[in-house]
Amino acid sequence: METLRIGAVRIDNVVEMDIAFEPEWLLHQAGAADVVANYEALGPRLVDRDTGQLKLVVQSYLLRTPQRTILIDTCTGNRRQRPSVPFFHMLETSYIERLRATVAPEEVDMVVCSHLHVDHVGWNVRQDGAGFVPTFPNATYVFNEAEYCWWRDVHARGAGTPQAKASFLECVEPLVRAGRAQLVPSDHVLERGPDLEIRLEELPGHTLHQVGVHIRSGGRHAFFTADAVHHAIQFAHPGWRSRPDTDPGLGEATVRRLIATYADSDTIILTGHSPAPTACRLVRAGAAARLVWAA
């Protein structure tokens, strides 16, 4: 993504890795033939026409205001034992080097995790000898309190998957216990000033308490929608829900609300996993929407 400016806020993305999925794996209701049928609307940035695979990225968003530097979501992390999820297992990526091309980890004031899945919290910490330390030593880590409590209770009951529990115990819980995390309500304002507001909004379904991030400044509006959709095809087909969704019906309702609110508007949509050029707008298409690149 080229640098996006929303008034006084500069937005960049930091890609950890490119990834592609068979549609049958990612989406409950769609197969390769369904994806190919949507190829003309999606194009080669989003779909591999030869294989029918859906193209995604794992990425962070970096927000820089006149007052602070905010990192949204921290991807997967290197050398993490995630054997039941092979595409996240024992990675060796250049994520930190890519981040350093824009800012040093020490310059990050705030880390916001939209939800607590393995590919959104991994670089919260880094390995240091036999243990883990915060990757961003000067940052406050912000978690939606309801999201944190839900996952804490899931793992206490032994109801979570092994990789989800490992990720939570490595990348989330130690920060809370050490007093490095701030547990906030789902409408929390991250920053507010003259002609500037950055705040959260709950976008339930993928997880029950996932949050997005509104960025408003200079008369412009961008909205990071986290994993409300994993792929742009879901704006055209809101009922095609992602396999990792906690509540698919609630997830569909959230996407339909996003379409009703932001289709045919000037709002820039930043999704959790869209590849370059990433920033897009929604254009109404019947009861759904199609994505058009904003740049």
Short mmCIF file of C-alpha atoms in Angstrom, two decimals:
data_model
loop_
_atom_site.label_atom_id
_atom_site.label_comp_id
_atom_site.label_asym_id
_atom_site.label_seq_id
_atom_site.Cartn_x
_atom_site.Cartn_y
_atom_site.Cartn_z
CA MET A 1 0.00 0.00 0.00
CA GLU A 2 1.25 3.45 -0.80
CA THR A 3 1.23 5.81 2.14
CA LEU A 4 -2.33 6.98 2.83
CA ARG A 5 -2.94 10.35 4.44
CA ILE A 6 -6.14 11.00 6.34
CA GLY A 7 -5.74 14.63 7.34
CA ALA A 8 -3.00 14.75 9.96
CA VAL A 9 -2.68 10.95 10.11
CA ARG A 10 -0.21 9.00 7.99
CA ILE A 11 -1.12 5.35 7.41
CA ASP A 12 1.27 2.68 6.13
CA ASN A 13 1.00 -1.08 6.11
CA VAL A 14 3.69 -3.59 7.03
CA VAL A 15 3.29 -6.97 5.34
CA GLU A 16 4.50 -10.07 7.14
CA MET A 17 3.72 -12.47 4.30
CA ASP A 18 1.60 -13.21 1.26
CA ILE A 19 -0.67 -16.21 1.52
CA ALA A 20 -3.23 -17.96 -0.68
CA PHE A 21 -6.03 -20.33 0.24
CA GLU A 22 -8.26 -22.76 -1.55
CA PRO A 23 -11.71 -21.15 -1.32
CA GLU A 24 -13.16 -24.37 0.08
CA TRP A 25 -10.76 -24.07 3.02
CA LEU A 26 -11.32 -20.40 3.80
CA LEU A 27 -15.03 -20.00 3.01
CA HIS A 28 -17.77 -22.39 4.03
CA GLN A 29 -20.11 -21.76 1.12
CA ALA A 30 -17.80 -21.15 -1.87
CA GLY A 31 -15.67 -23.30 -4.15
CA ALA A 32 -13.19 -22.63 -6.93
CA ALA A 33 -15.94 -22.37 -9.55
CA ASP A 34 -17.68 -19.67 -7.51
CA VAL A 35 -14.44 -17.71 -7.23
CA VAL A 36 -13.64 -17.97 -10.94
CA ALA A 37 -17.17 -16.74 -11.70
CA ASN A 38 -16.32 -13.59 -9.74
CA TYR A 39 -12.90 -13.15 -11.36
CA GLU A 40 -13.78 -10.20 -13.58
CA ALA A 41 -14.99 -8.21 -10.57
CA LEU A 42 -11.99 -9.16 -8.43
CA GLY A 43 -9.02 -9.32 -10.79
CA PRO A 44 -5.53 -10.83 -10.51
CA ARG A 45 -4.59 -8.98 -7.32
CA LEU A 46 -7.20 -10.92 -5.38
CA VAL A 47 -7.59 -14.23 -7.21
CA ASP A 48 -5.23 -16.64 -8.95
CA ARG A 49 -7.22 -17.39 -12.08
CA ASP A 50 -5.32 -20.60 -12.83
CA THR A 51 -5.85 -22.19 -9.43
CA GLY A 52 -8.91 -20.35 -8.14
CA GLN A 53 -7.03 -19.59 -4.93
CA LEU A 54 -7.87 -16.49 -2.92
CA LYS A 55 -4.94 -14.13 -2.41
CA LEU A 56 -4.44 -12.51 1.00
CA VAL A 57 -1.68 -11.00 3.09
CA VAL A 58 -0.91 -10.99 6.80
CA GLN A 59 -0.14 -7.39 7.75
CA SER A 60 -0.12 -4.59 10.28
CA TYR A 61 -1.21 -0.98 9.88
CA LEU A 62 1.00 1.80 11.17
CA LEU A 63 -0.68 5.08 12.11
CA ARG A 64 1.37 8.18 12.79
CA THR A 65 -0.29 11.28 14.18
CA PRO A 66 1.40 14.48 15.35
CA GLN A 67 1.35 13.01 18.87
CA ARG A 68 1.99 9.28 18.63
CA THR A 69 2.76 6.17 16.64
CA ILE A 70 0.12 3.42 16.74
CA LEU A 71 0.56 -0.11 15.38
CA ILE A 72 -2.63 -2.05 14.62
CA ASP A 73 -2.26 -5.84 14.80
CA THR A 74 1.09 -7.58 14.99
CA CYS A 75 0.79 -10.56 12.64
CA THR A 76 2.13 -14.02 13.51
CA GLY A 77 5.72 -13.81 14.69
CA ASN A 78 8.83 -15.85 13.95
CA ARG A 79 9.76 -19.30 15.24
CA ARG A 80 6.41 -19.93 16.91
CA GLN A 81 5.29 -23.50 17.46
CA ARG A 82 1.94 -23.68 15.63
CA PRO A 83 2.07 -27.21 14.17
CA SER A 84 -1.68 -27.51 13.65
CA VAL A 85 -1.61 -24.41 11.41
CA PRO A 86 1.26 -25.15 8.99
CA PHE A 87 1.20 -21.76 7.26
CA PHE A 88 1.84 -20.05 10.64
CA HIS A 89 4.28 -22.65 12.02
CA MET A 90 7.94 -21.73 12.64
CA LEU A 91 7.96 -18.74 10.31
CA GLU A 92 11.11 -16.85 9.39
CA THR A 93 9.98 -13.55 7.90
CA SER A 94 11.51 -10.10 7.56
CA TYR A 95 8.61 -8.37 9.29
CA ILE A 96 10.72 -6.43 11.79
CA GLU A 97 13.11 -5.29 9.07
CA ARG A 98 10.15 -4.06 7.00
CA LEU A 99 8.79 -2.23 10.02
CA ARG A 100 12.18 -0.67 10.70
CA ALA A 101 12.17 0.75 7.17
CA THR A 102 9.43 3.06 8.46
CA VAL A 103 9.81 3.21 12.26
CA ALA A 104 11.87 1.45 14.91
CA PRO A 105 9.99 -0.77 17.37
CA GLU A 106 11.12 1.59 20.14
CA GLU A 107 9.20 4.43 18.48
CA VAL A 108 5.82 2.71 18.73
CA ASP A 109 3.72 4.27 21.53
CA MET A 110 0.65 2.04 21.28
CA VAL A 111 -0.14 -1.42 19.94
CA VAL A 112 -3.80 -2.18 19.24
CA CYS A 113 -4.98 -5.75 18.64
CA SER A 114 -8.30 -5.87 16.81
CA HIS A 115 -8.87 -9.40 18.10
CA LEU A 116 -6.75 -12.09 19.67
CA HIS A 117 -6.22 -14.63 16.90
CA VAL A 118 -2.75 -16.02 16.28
CA ASP A 119 -2.07 -13.87 13.18
CA HIS A 120 -2.93 -10.59 14.95
CA VAL A 121 -0.91 -10.83 18.17
CA GLY A 122 2.28 -12.69 17.28
CA TRP A 123 4.79 -9.84 17.25
CA ASN A 124 3.46 -8.43 20.52
CA VAL A 125 6.47 -10.21 21.97
CA ARG A 126 9.77 -11.51 20.65
CA GLN A 127 12.03 -14.30 21.79
CA ASP A 128 14.85 -13.32 24.13
CA GLY A 129 16.83 -16.34 25.20
CA ALA A 130 14.46 -18.92 26.64
CA GLY A 131 11.58 -16.49 27.09
CA PHE A 132 9.65 -13.64 25.51
CA VAL A 133 9.88 -9.88 25.96
CA PRO A 134 7.74 -7.07 24.50
CA THR A 135 8.75 -6.31 20.92
CA PHE A 136 7.66 -2.70 21.44
CA PRO A 137 9.28 -1.76 24.75
CA ASN A 138 7.81 1.74 24.99
CA ALA A 139 4.27 0.86 23.90
CA THR A 140 1.02 0.36 25.76
CA TYR A 141 -0.79 -2.70 24.41
CA VAL A 142 -4.52 -2.11 23.94
CA PHE A 143 -7.02 -4.99 24.01
CA ASN A 144 -10.81 -4.83 24.01
CA GLU A 145 -11.61 -5.97 27.55
CA ALA A 146 -14.54 -8.13 26.45
CA GLU A 147 -12.37 -9.86 23.83
CA TYR A 148 -9.62 -10.53 26.35
CA CYS A 149 -12.02 -11.86 28.98
CA TRP A 150 -13.79 -14.10 26.48
CA TRP A 151 -10.55 -15.75 25.36
CA ARG A 152 -9.25 -16.01 28.92
CA ASP A 153 -12.38 -17.89 29.92
CA VAL A 154 -12.34 -20.10 26.80
CA HIS A 155 -8.82 -21.26 27.58
CA ALA A 156 -9.58 -21.67 31.30
CA ARG A 157 -12.33 -24.13 30.28
CA GLY A 158 -9.97 -25.94 27.91
CA ALA A 159 -12.27 -25.10 25.01
CA GLY A 160 -9.76 -23.36 22.72
CA THR A 161 -7.51 -24.90 20.09
CA PRO A 162 -3.89 -25.65 21.05
CA GLN A 163 -2.50 -22.94 18.77
CA ALA A 164 -4.96 -20.34 20.08
CA LYS A 165 -4.06 -21.17 23.67
CA ALA A 166 -0.32 -21.08 22.97
CA SER A 167 -0.66 -17.72 21.25
CA PHE A 168 -2.73 -16.28 24.09
CA LEU A 169 -0.31 -17.49 26.76
CA GLU A 170 2.76 -16.25 24.89
CA CYS A 171 1.58 -13.01 23.30
CA VAL A 172 -1.32 -11.64 25.36
CA GLU A 173 -1.56 -12.85 28.95
CA PRO A 174 2.03 -11.96 29.99
CA LEU A 175 1.47 -8.35 28.89
CA VAL A 176 -1.68 -8.10 31.00
CA ARG A 177 -0.01 -9.63 34.05
CA ALA A 178 2.99 -7.32 33.69
CA GLY A 179 0.78 -4.23 33.58
CA ARG A 180 1.80 -3.46 30.00
CA ALA A 181 -1.73 -3.82 28.61
CA GLN A 182 -4.74 -1.53 28.80
CA LEU A 183 -8.11 -3.28 28.74
CA VAL A 184 -10.62 -0.91 27.19
CA PRO A 185 -14.30 -0.79 26.17
CA SER A 186 -15.18 -1.51 22.55
CA ASP A 187 -15.90 2.16 21.78
CA HIS A 188 -12.67 3.43 23.33
CA VAL A 189 -11.10 6.61 21.92
CA LEU A 190 -7.42 5.98 21.23
CA GLU A 191 -6.65 9.62 20.42
CA ARG A 192 -8.68 12.79 20.11
CA GLY A 193 -7.52 16.30 19.31
CA PRO A 194 -8.33 19.27 17.16
CA ASP A 195 -9.62 17.82 13.88
CA LEU A 196 -8.52 14.30 14.83
CA GLU A 197 -10.22 11.23 16.27
CA ILE A 198 -9.11 7.61 16.35
CA ARG A 199 -11.56 5.29 18.07
CA LEU A 200 -12.70 1.69 18.23
CA GLU A 201 -15.96 0.12 17.11
CA GLU A 202 -17.02 -3.45 17.82
CA LEU A 203 -17.37 -5.63 14.69
CA PRO A 204 -18.58 -8.95 16.09
CA GLY A 205 -18.79 -12.29 14.35
CA HIS A 206 -15.29 -13.33 13.39
CA THR A 207 -14.69 -13.20 17.12
CA LEU A 208 -17.44 -12.11 19.47
CA HIS A 209 -15.71 -8.87 20.43
CA GLN A 210 -13.46 -7.98 17.51
CA VAL A 211 -12.99 -4.24 17.03
CA GLY A 212 -12.29 -2.02 14.05
CA VAL A 213 -10.56 1.35 14.12
CA HIS A 214 -11.98 4.63 12.80
CA ILE A 215 -9.49 7.30 11.71
CA ARG A 216 -10.97 10.77 11.13
CA SER A 217 -9.00 13.91 10.34
CA GLY A 218 -9.04 16.75 7.85
CA GLY A 219 -12.58 15.97 6.74
CA ARG A 220 -11.57 12.44 5.69
CA HIS A 221 -12.46 9.06 7.15
CA ALA A 222 -10.72 5.69 6.99
CA PHE A 223 -12.05 2.58 8.70
CA PHE A 224 -9.93 -0.47 9.49
CA THR A 225 -12.43 -3.32 9.50
CA ALA A 226 -10.14 -6.05 10.89
CA ASP A 227 -11.34 -9.52 9.85
CA ALA A 228 -14.99 -8.64 9.30
CA VAL A 229 -14.08 -10.03 5.88
CA HIS A 230 -10.97 -12.03 5.07
CA HIS A 231 -11.33 -11.46 1.33
CA ALA A 232 -13.04 -8.86 -0.85
CA ILE A 233 -15.31 -11.51 -2.37
CA GLN A 234 -17.23 -11.48 0.92
CA PHE A 235 -18.44 -7.93 0.29
CA ALA A 236 -20.14 -9.27 -2.85
CA HIS A 237 -21.37 -12.36 -0.97
CA PRO A 238 -21.79 -11.46 2.74
CA GLY A 239 -23.20 -14.91 3.45
CA TRP A 240 -19.95 -16.59 2.44
CA ARG A 241 -18.46 -16.74 5.91
CA SER A 242 -14.89 -17.48 6.90
CA ARG A 243 -14.10 -20.86 8.43
CA PRO A 244 -12.46 -19.29 11.53
CA ASP A 245 -15.57 -17.22 12.40
CA THR A 246 -16.88 -17.74 15.92
CA ASP A 247 -20.45 -16.72 14.97
CA PRO A 248 -21.01 -16.78 11.19
CA GLY A 249 -24.51 -15.32 11.37
CA LEU A 250 -23.33 -12.39 13.44
CA GLY A 251 -20.40 -11.96 11.06
CA GLU A 252 -22.75 -11.73 8.08
CA ALA A 253 -24.87 -9.14 9.88
CA THR A 254 -21.74 -7.08 10.58
CA VAL A 255 -20.70 -7.11 6.91
CA ARG A 256 -24.20 -6.14 5.80
CA ARG A 257 -24.11 -3.25 8.28
CA LEU A 258 -20.77 -2.11 6.86
CA ILE A 259 -22.21 -2.19 3.35
CA ALA A 260 -25.35 -0.30 4.39
CA THR A 261 -23.29 2.35 6.14
CA TYR A 262 -20.29 2.85 3.86
CA ALA A 263 -21.16 1.74 0.32
CA ASP A 264 -21.15 4.67 -2.12
CA SER A 265 -19.44 6.89 0.45
CA ASP A 266 -15.99 8.46 0.53
CA THR A 267 -14.90 6.29 3.47
CA ILE A 268 -11.66 4.42 2.82
CA ILE A 269 -11.92 0.78 3.91
CA LEU A 270 -8.79 -0.98 5.18
CA THR A 271 -9.37 -4.69 5.67
CA GLY A 272 -7.22 -7.02 7.68
CA HIS A 273 -5.92 -9.14 4.82
CA SER A 274 -6.33 -7.34 1.47
CA PRO A 275 -3.18 -7.32 -0.68
CA ALA A 276 -1.79 -4.21 -2.36
CA PRO A 277 -3.02 -1.61 -3.04
CA THR A 278 -5.13 -2.46 0.04
CA ALA A 279 -7.08 0.79 0.51
CA CYS A 280 -10.51 0.56 -1.09
CA ARG A 281 -14.03 1.94 -1.23
CA LEU A 282 -17.30 0.04 -1.37
CA VAL A 283 -19.72 0.50 -4.25
CA ARG A 284 -23.25 -0.79 -3.84
CA ALA A 285 -24.18 -3.75 -6.04
CA GLY A 286 -27.76 -4.80 -5.36
CA ALA A 287 -28.02 -6.00 -1.77
CA ALA A 288 -24.24 -6.33 -1.50
CA ALA A 289 -21.18 -4.36 -2.63
CA ARG A 290 -18.07 -4.58 -4.74
CA LEU A 291 -14.65 -3.30 -3.88
CA VAL A 292 -12.91 -0.59 -5.87
CA TRP A 293 -9.33 0.34 -5.12
CA ALA A 294 -8.91 3.78 -3.64
CA ALA A 295 -5.42 4.16 -5.12
#
